[in-house]
PDB file of C-alpha atoms in Angstrom:
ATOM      1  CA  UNK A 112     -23.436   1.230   7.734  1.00  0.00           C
ATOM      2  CA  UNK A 113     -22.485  -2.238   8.948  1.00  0.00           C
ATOM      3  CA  UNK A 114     -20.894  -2.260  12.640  1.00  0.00           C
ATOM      4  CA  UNK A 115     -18.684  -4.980  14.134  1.00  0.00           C
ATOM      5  CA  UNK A 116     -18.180  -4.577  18.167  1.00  0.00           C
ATOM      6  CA  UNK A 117     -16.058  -7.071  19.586  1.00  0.00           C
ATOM      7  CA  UNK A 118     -15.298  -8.054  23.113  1.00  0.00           C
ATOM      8  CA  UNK A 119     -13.067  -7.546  25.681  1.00  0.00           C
ATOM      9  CA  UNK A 120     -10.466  -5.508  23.764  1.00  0.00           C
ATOM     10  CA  UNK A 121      -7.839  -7.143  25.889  1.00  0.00           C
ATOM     11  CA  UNK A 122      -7.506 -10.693  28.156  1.00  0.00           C
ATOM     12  CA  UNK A 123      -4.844 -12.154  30.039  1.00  0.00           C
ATOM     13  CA  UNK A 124      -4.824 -15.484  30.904  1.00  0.00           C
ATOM     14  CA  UNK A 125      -2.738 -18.184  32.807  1.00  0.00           C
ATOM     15  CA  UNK A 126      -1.467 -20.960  29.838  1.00  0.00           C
ATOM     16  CA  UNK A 127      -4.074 -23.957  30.434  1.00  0.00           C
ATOM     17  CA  UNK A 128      -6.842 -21.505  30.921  1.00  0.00           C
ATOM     18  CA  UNK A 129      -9.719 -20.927  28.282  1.00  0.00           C
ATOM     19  CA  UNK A 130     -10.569 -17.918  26.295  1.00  0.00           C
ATOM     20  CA  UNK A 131     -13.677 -16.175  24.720  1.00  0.00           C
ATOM     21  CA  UNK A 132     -13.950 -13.137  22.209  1.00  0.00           C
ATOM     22  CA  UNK A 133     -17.239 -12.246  21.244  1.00  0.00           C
ATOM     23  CA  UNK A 134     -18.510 -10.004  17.949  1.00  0.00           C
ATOM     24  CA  UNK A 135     -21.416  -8.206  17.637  1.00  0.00           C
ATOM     25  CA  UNK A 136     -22.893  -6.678  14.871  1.00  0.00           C
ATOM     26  CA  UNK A 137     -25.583  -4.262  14.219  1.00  0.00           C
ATOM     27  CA  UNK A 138     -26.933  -5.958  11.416  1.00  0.00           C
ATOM     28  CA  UNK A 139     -27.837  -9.341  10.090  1.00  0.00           C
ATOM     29  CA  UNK A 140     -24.350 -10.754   8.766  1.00  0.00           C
ATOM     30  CA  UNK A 141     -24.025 -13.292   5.402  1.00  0.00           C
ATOM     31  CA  UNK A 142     -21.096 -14.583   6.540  1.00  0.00           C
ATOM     32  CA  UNK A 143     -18.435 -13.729   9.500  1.00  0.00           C
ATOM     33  CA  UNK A 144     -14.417 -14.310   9.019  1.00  0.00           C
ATOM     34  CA  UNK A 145     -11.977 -14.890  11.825  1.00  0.00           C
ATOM     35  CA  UNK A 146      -8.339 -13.770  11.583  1.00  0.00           C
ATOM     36  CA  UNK A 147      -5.194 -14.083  13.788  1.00  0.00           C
ATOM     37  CA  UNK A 148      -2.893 -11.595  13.956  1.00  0.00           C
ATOM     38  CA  UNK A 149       0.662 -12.358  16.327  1.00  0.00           C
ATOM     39  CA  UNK A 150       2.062  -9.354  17.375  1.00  0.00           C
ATOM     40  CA  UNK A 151       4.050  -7.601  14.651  1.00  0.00           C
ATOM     41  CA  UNK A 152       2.739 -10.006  11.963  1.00  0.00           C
ATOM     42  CA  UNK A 153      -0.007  -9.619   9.751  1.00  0.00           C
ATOM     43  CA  UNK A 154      -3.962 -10.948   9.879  1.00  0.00           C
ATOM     44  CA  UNK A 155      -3.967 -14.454   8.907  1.00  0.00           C
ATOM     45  CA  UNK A 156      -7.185 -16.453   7.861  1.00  0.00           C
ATOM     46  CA  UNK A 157      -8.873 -18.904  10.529  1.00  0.00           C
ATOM     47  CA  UNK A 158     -12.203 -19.770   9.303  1.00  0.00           C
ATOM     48  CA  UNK A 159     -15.369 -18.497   7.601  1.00  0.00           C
ATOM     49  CA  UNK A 160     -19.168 -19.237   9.197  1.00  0.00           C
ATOM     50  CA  UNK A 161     -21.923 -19.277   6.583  1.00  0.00           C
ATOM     51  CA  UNK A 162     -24.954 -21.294   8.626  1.00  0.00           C
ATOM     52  CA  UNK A 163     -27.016 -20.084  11.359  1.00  0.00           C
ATOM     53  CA  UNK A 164     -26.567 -21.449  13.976  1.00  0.00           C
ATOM     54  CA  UNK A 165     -23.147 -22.871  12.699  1.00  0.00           C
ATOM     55  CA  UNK A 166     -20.003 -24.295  14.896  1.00  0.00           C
ATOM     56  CA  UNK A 167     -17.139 -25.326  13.719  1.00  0.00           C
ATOM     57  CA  UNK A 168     -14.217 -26.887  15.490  1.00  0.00           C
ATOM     58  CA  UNK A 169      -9.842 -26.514  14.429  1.00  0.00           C
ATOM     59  CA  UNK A 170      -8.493 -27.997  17.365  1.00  0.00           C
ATOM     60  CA  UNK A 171      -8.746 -26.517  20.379  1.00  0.00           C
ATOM     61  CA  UNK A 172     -10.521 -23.941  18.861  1.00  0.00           C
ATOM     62  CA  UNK A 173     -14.587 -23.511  18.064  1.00  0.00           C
ATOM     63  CA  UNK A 174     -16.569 -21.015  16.525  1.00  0.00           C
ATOM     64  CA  UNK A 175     -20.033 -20.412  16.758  1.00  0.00           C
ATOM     65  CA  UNK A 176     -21.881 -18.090  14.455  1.00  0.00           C
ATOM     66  CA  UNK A 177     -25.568 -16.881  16.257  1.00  0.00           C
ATOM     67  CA  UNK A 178     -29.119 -17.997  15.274  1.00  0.00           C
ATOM     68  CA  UNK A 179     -29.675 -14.383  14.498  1.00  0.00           C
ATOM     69  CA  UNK A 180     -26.545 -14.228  12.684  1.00  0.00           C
ATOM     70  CA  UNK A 181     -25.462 -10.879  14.441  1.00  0.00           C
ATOM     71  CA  UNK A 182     -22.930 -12.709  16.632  1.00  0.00           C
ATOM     72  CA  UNK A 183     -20.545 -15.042  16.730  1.00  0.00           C
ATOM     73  CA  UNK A 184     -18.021 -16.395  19.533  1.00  0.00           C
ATOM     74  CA  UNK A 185     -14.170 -17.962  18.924  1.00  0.00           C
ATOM     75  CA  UNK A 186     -13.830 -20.270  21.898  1.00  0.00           C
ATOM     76  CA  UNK A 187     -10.072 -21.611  23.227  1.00  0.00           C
ATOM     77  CA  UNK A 188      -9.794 -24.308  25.377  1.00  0.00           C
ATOM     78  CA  UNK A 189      -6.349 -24.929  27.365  1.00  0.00           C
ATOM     79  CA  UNK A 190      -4.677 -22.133  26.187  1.00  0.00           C
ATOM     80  CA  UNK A 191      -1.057 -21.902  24.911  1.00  0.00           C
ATOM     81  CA  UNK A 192       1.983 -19.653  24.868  1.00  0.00           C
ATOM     82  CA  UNK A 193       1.704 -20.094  21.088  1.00  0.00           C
ATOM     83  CA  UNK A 194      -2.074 -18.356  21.011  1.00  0.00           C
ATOM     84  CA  UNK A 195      -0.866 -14.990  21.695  1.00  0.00           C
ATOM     85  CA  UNK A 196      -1.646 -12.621  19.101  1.00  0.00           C
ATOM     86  CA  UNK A 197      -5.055 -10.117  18.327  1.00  0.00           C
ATOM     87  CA  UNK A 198      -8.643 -11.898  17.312  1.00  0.00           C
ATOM     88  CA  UNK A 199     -10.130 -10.083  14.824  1.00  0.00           C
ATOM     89  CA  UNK A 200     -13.966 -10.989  13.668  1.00  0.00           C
ATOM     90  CA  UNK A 201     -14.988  -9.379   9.994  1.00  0.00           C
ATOM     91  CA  UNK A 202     -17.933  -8.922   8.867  1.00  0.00           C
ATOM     92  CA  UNK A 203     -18.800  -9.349   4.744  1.00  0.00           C
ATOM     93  CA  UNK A 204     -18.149  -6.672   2.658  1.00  0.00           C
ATOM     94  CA  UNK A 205     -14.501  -5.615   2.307  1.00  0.00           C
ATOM     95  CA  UNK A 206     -14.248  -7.167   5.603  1.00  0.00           C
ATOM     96  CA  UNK A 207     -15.646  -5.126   7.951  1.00  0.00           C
ATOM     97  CA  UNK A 208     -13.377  -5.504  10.850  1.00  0.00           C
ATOM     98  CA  UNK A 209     -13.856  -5.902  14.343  1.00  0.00           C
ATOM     99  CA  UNK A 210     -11.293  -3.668  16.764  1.00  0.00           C
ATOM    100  CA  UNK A 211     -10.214  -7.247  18.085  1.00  0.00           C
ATOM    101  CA  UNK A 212      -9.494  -9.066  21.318  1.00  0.00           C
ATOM    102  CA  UNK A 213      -5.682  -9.044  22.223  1.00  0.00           C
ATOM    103  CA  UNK A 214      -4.869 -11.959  23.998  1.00  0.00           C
ATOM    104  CA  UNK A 215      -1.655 -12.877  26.202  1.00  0.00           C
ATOM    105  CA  UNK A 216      -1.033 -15.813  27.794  1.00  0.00           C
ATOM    106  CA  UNK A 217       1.323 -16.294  30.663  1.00  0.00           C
ATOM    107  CA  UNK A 218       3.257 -19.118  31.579  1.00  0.00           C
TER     108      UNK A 218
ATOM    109  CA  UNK B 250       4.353 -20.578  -3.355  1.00  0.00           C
ATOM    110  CA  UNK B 251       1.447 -18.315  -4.117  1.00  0.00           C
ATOM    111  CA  UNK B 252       0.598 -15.228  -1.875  1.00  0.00           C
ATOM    112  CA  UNK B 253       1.068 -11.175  -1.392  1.00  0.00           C
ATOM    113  CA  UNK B 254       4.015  -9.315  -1.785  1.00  0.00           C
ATOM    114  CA  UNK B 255       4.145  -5.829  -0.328  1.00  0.00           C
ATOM    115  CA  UNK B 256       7.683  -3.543  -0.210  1.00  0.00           C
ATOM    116  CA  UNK B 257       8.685  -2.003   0.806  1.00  0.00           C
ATOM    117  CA  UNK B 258       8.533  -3.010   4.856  1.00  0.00           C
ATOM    118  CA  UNK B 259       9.657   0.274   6.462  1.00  0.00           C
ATOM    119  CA  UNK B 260       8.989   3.667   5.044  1.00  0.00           C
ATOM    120  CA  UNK B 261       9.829   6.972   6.138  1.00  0.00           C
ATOM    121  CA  UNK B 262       8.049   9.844   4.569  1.00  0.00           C
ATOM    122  CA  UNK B 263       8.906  14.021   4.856  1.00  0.00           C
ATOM    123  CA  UNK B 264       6.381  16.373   5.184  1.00  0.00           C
ATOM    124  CA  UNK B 265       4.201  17.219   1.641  1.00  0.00           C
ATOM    125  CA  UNK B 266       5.873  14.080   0.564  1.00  0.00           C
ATOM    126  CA  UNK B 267       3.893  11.725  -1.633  1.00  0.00           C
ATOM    127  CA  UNK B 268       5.109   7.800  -1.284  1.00  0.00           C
ATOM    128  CA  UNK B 269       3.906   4.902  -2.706  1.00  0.00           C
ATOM    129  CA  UNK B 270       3.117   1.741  -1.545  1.00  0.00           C
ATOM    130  CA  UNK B 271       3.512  -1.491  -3.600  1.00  0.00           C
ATOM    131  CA  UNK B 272       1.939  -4.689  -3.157  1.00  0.00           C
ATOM    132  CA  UNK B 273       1.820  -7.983  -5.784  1.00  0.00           C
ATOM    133  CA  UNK B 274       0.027 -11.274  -5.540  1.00  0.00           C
ATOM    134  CA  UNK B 275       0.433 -14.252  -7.536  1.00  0.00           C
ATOM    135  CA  UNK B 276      -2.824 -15.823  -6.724  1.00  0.00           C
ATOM    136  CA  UNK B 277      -4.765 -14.959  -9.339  1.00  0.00           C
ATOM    137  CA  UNK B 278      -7.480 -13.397  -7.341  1.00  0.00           C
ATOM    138  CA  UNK B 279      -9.337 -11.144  -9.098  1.00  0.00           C
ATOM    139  CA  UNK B 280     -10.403  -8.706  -6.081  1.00  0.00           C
ATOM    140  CA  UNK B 281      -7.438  -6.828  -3.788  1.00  0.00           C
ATOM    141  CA  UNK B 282      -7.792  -4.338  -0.795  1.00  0.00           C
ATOM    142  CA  UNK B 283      -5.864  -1.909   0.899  1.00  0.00           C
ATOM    143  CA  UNK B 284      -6.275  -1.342   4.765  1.00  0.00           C
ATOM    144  CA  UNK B 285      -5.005   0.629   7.024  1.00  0.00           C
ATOM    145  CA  UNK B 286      -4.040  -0.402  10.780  1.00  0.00           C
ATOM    146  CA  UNK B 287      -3.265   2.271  13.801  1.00  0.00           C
ATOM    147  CA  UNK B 288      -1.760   0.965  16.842  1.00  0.00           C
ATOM    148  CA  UNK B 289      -4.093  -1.279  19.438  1.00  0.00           C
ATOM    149  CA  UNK B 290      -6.931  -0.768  16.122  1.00  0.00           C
ATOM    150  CA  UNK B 291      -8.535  -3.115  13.852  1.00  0.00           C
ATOM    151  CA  UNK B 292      -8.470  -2.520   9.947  1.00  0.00           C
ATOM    152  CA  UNK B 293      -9.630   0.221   8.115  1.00  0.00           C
ATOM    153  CA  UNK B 294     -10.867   0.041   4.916  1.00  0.00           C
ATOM    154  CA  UNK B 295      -9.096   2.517   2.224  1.00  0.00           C
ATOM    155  CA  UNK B 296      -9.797   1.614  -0.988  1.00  0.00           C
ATOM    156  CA  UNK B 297     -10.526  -1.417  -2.989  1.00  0.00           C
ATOM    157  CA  UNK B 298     -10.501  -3.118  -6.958  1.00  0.00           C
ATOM    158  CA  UNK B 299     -12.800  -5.881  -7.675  1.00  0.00           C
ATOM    159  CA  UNK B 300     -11.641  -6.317 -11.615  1.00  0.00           C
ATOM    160  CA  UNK B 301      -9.328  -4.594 -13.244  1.00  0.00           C
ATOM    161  CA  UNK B 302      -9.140  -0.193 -13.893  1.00  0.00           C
ATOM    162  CA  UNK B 303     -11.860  -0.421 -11.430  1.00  0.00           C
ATOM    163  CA  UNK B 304     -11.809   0.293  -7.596  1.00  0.00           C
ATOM    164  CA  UNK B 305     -14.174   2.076  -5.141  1.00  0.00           C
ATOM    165  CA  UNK B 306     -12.799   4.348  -2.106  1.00  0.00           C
ATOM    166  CA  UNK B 307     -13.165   2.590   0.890  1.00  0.00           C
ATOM    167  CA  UNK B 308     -14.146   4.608   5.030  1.00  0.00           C
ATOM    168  CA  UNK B 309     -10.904   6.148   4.973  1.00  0.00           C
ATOM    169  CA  UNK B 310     -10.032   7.155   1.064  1.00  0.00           C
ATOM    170  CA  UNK B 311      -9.592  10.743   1.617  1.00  0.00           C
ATOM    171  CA  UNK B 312      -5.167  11.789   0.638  1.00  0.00           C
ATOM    172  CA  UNK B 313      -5.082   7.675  -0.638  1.00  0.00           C
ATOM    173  CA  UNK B 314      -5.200   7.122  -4.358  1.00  0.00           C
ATOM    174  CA  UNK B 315      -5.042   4.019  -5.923  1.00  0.00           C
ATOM    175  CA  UNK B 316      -4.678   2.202  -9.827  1.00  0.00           C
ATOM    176  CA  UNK B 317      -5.441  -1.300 -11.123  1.00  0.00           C
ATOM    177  CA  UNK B 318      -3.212  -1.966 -14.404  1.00  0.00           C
ATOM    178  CA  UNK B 319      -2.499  -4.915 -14.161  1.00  0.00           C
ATOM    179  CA  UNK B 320      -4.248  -7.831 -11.732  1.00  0.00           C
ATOM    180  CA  UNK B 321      -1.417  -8.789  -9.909  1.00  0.00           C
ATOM    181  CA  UNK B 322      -1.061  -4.953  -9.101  1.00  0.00           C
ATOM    182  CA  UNK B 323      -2.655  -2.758  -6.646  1.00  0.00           C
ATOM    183  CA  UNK B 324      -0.092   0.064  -5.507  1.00  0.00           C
ATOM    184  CA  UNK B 325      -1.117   2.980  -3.127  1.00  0.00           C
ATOM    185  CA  UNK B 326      -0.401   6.325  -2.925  1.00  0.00           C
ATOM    186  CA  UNK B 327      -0.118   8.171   0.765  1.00  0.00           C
ATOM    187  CA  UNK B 328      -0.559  11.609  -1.169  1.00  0.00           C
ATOM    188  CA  UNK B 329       0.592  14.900   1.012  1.00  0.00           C
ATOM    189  CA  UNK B 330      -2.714  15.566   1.478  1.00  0.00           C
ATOM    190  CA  UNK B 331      -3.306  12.657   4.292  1.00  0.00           C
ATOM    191  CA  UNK B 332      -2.351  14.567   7.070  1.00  0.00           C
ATOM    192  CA  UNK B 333      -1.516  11.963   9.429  1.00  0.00           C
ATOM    193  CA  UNK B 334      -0.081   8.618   7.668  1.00  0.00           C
ATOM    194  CA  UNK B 335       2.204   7.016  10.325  1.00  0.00           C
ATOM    195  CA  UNK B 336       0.347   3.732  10.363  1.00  0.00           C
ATOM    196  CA  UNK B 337       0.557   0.284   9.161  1.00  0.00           C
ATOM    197  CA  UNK B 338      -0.858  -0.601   5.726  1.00  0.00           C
ATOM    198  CA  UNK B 339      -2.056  -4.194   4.384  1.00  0.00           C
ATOM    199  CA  UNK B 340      -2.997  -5.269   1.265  1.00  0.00           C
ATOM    200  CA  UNK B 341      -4.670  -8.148   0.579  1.00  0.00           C
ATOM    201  CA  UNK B 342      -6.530 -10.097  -1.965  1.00  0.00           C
ATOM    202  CA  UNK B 343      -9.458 -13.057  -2.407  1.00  0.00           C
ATOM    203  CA  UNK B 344     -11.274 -14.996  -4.774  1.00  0.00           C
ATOM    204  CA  UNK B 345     -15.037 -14.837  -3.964  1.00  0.00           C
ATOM    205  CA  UNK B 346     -15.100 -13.279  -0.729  1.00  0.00           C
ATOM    206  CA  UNK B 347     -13.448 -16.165   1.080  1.00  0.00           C
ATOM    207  CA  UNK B 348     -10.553 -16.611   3.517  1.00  0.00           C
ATOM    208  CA  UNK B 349      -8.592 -13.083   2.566  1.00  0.00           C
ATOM    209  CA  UNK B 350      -4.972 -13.364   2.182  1.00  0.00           C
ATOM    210  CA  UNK B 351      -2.824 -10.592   3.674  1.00  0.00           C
ATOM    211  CA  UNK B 352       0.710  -9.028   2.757  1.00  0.00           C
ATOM    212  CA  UNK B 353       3.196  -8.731   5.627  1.00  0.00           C
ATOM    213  CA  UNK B 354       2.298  -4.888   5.423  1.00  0.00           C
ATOM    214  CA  UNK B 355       4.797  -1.662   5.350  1.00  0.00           C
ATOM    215  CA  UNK B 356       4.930   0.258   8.398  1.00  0.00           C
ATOM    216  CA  UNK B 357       4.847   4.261   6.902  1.00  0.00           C
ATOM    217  CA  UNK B 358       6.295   6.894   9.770  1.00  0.00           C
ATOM    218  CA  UNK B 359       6.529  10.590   8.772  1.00  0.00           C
ATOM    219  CA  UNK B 360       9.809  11.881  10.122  1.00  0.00           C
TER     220      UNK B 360
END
């Protein structure tokens, strides 16, 4: 069945720094979700990629989805206090989730 | 304001206890999921309803069960039979396989 690895599992990070989380999947995706989940809270919607090949941009945050369409990266730039919180990637599906990238920032 | 209702947000469950989970959306969306979350984990699939008295068992169905009545409806059952429950369960919903929306979840703890 359809995999979704994601990495690192965890990353700290000084605030101003950047952040990656990569997902990997073991089979050719038609689309790939990204969630945000702040600690005790629930998943909540960030974007979907369709394209291959596709980036997209909200902010200080981009996503790419791979040529291949078996990857895709979520890409922070000057990180904040207020990005805390788990990165989930899911696949299509149900939602076929990745185990996430937990993310803390320090001040 | 549209979205997912789940109660309730704590549970505490005996042993050989069956509970049952609620969860509502005002959306309209015709499809709805139930996952389940363990500590430090992503989301596990349990079971899901794309129309109404219809769903399919998801990874993890085994001591779940499920019923579709209604749309706005999808409650779960943590039957006695799931041998280790404690674990946080979301339900969500979407129209067309876009942009899920979750509940706020109910954290289930056998005591």
């Amino acid at each position: 069945g359809q995999q979704v690895m994601q990495i690192p599992q965890y990353q700290h990070v000084q605030e101003g720094e950047d952040f990656t989380t990569y997902c990997n999947s073991s089979t050719t995706l038609s689309n790939i979700q990204w969630y945000k989940q702040r600690p005790g809270g629930h998943p909540v919607f960030l974007i979907q990629l369709v394209k291959s090949g596709e980036v997209k941009k909200q902010k200080r945050l981009t996503f790419q989805f791979g040529e291949a369409k078996k990857n895709s990266s979520l890409h922070i730039t000057a990180t904040q206090t207020t990005d805390v919180g788990t990165y989930f990637c899911a696949g299509p599906r149900q939602l076929t989730f990745g185990s996430g990238t937990q993310l803390t920032v320090l001040p | 304001d549209g979205g997912i209702t789940q109660s309730p947000k704590y549970l505490f469950r005996k042993e050989g206890q069956n509970v049952t989970l609620s969860c509502e959306q005002n959306l309209n969306h015709d499809a709805m999921y139930w996952y389940r979350q363990d500590p430090g984990q992503g989301l596990r699939l349990i079971y899901y309803s794309q129309i109404v008295n219809d769903f399919q068992k998801g990874d993890i169905a085994e001591g779940y069960s499920v019923s579709r009545e209604k749309k706005e409806s999808f409650p779960l059952t943590v039957t006695s039979a799931q041998k280790n429950p404690t674990a946080f369960y979301l339900c969500a919903s979407t129209e067309r396989d876009y942009g899920y929306t979750f509940g706020s979840g109910t954290r289930l703890t056998v005591v």
